[in-house]
Amino acid sequence: MGQYKHFLAVEFYSSILLGSMPSFLLVIFSGIDGLKSFISSLGMSSELLVYFFILYLVLIGLLYLQSVGRFEVRQRTWRARALDTLEQAGTSIVGVYRVIAGMLIVVGIAAALHEANAKAYAYGLYGIFFAASSISVFAYLQYKAHQFRMNN
């Protein structure tokens, strides 16, 4: 469990550094309008997010099959190539999600402070909850990938 806490701390600080700090600086220097323009510039379509999510599910499935030992000897070469490829793609995808998760922390707080109504508070809490759960999932995936590398 100690290693997972390490990966959780790394993911949290990475999200703060990559997403929260730039968002916070935008709020300070450009106000809420600067933050809104930053968010819209990311341009993530829902189809692209679904595609990234499916890639995550494939990676989680492969890691699960590896952990329960369901691969035969002839599948190990294919599995190693697939995991190497998905790990490289996953690293890039996680980078994007780190920015989004870190940004959501600031967006949640900024929305609650700027609007100061129940709906803004609800969105703020949702953003912070989504960021925290995303960071936890990223840490778990990094932890499992580290375990896989150490065992193979």
XYZ file of C-alpha atoms in Angstrom:
152
model
C 0.000 0.000 0.000
C 2.970 2.296 0.606
C 3.886 2.275 -3.082
C 0.324 3.176 -4.073
C 0.472 6.197 -1.752
C 3.667 7.237 -3.523
C 1.977 7.039 -6.933
C -1.068 8.865 -5.555
C 1.129 11.716 -4.312
C 2.965 11.890 -7.666
C -0.332 12.036 -9.593
C -1.760 14.659 -7.260
C 1.287 16.911 -7.509
C 1.490 16.393 -11.286
C -2.159 17.430 -11.654
C -1.582 20.496 -9.496
C 1.544 21.447 -11.443
C 0.095 20.829 -14.926
C -3.534 21.858 -14.489
C -4.203 23.751 -11.277
C -1.292 26.180 -11.348
C -1.868 27.404 -14.934
C -5.604 27.687 -14.220
C -4.960 29.571 -10.981
C -2.615 31.970 -12.762
C -5.248 32.545 -15.445
C -7.830 33.396 -12.802
C -5.415 35.814 -11.119
C -4.269 37.593 -14.288
C -7.256 37.195 -16.637
C -10.189 36.516 -14.359
C -12.926 33.967 -14.922
C -13.128 34.918 -18.618
C -9.484 33.903 -19.099
C -10.193 30.570 -17.437
C -13.253 30.018 -19.640
C -11.218 30.722 -22.762
C -8.506 28.302 -21.560
C -11.094 25.574 -21.036
C -12.662 26.092 -24.443
C -9.223 26.037 -26.088
C -8.702 22.447 -24.941
C -11.359 21.425 -27.465
C -11.901 17.880 -26.201
C -14.867 16.354 -27.971
C -16.957 13.730 -26.232
C -16.029 11.188 -28.931
C -12.330 11.683 -28.205
C -12.902 11.273 -24.474
C -14.833 8.039 -25.116
C -11.973 6.779 -27.279
C -9.450 7.518 -24.513
C -11.714 5.819 -21.980
C -11.913 2.680 -24.153
C -8.116 2.618 -24.358
C -8.015 2.731 -20.567
C -10.469 -0.164 -20.338
C -8.324 -2.242 -22.697
C -5.235 -1.506 -20.618
C -7.025 -2.350 -17.375
C -8.300 -5.580 -18.932
C -4.823 -6.595 -20.040
C -3.377 -5.770 -16.632
C -6.117 -7.819 -14.969
C -5.513 -10.806 -17.243
C -1.816 -10.527 -16.471
C -2.443 -10.453 -12.733
C -4.582 -13.611 -12.764
C -2.199 -15.394 -15.153
C -4.650 -16.020 -17.986
C -2.123 -15.643 -20.796
C -0.610 -18.684 -22.456
C 3.070 -18.816 -23.435
C 2.382 -18.064 -27.123
C 0.408 -14.967 -26.136
C 3.167 -13.441 -24.024
C 5.006 -11.787 -26.927
C 1.774 -10.254 -28.218
C 0.836 -9.198 -24.688
C 4.206 -7.551 -24.081
C 3.959 -5.593 -27.346
C 0.376 -4.583 -26.672
C 1.173 -3.436 -23.143
C 4.257 -1.498 -24.276
C 2.219 0.267 -26.960
C -0.694 0.978 -24.633
C 1.665 2.168 -21.918
C 3.223 4.721 -24.272
C -0.185 5.873 -25.485
C -1.469 5.801 -21.927
C 1.308 8.052 -20.695
C 0.265 10.709 -23.202
C -3.408 10.267 -22.387
C -2.740 10.482 -18.658
C -0.892 13.751 -19.305
C -4.029 15.221 -20.858
C -6.170 13.945 -18.008
C -3.714 15.335 -15.446
C -4.221 18.784 -16.945
C -7.995 18.347 -16.895
C -8.057 16.964 -13.333
C -5.848 19.750 -12.032
C -7.879 22.340 -13.887
C -11.137 21.004 -12.421
C -9.886 21.653 -8.903
C -9.454 25.350 -9.686
C -12.630 25.521 -11.798
C -14.638 24.044 -8.935
C -13.315 26.522 -6.427
C -13.519 29.481 -8.844
C -17.099 28.646 -9.832
C -18.189 28.431 -6.217
C -16.495 31.715 -5.310
C -17.576 33.593 -8.432
C -21.238 32.608 -8.541
C -21.885 31.884 -4.841
C -25.134 29.959 -5.342
C -26.226 26.362 -4.790
C -25.791 25.352 -8.434
C -22.233 26.725 -8.544
C -21.407 24.947 -5.279
C -22.768 21.688 -6.699
C -20.690 22.069 -9.872
C -17.676 22.978 -7.765
C -18.034 19.898 -5.602
C -18.615 17.731 -8.667
C -15.459 19.084 -10.307
C -13.358 18.483 -7.211
C -14.826 14.981 -6.736
C -14.195 14.111 -10.396
C -10.627 15.407 -10.157
C -9.949 13.418 -6.972
C -11.408 10.214 -8.387
C -9.512 10.661 -11.658
C -6.239 11.206 -9.820
C -6.909 8.041 -7.787
C -7.525 6.011 -10.957
C -4.363 7.370 -12.608
C -2.338 6.499 -9.521
C -3.756 2.977 -9.493
C -2.963 2.480 -13.186
C 0.576 3.761 -12.697
C 0.965 1.511 -9.653
C -0.260 -1.573 -11.556
C 1.957 -0.773 -14.531
C 4.924 -0.448 -12.152
C 4.081 -3.815 -10.566
C 3.829 -5.393 -14.011
C 7.226 -4.025 -15.044
C 8.804 -5.277 -11.815
C 7.355 -8.788 -12.265
C 8.305 -9.197 -15.934
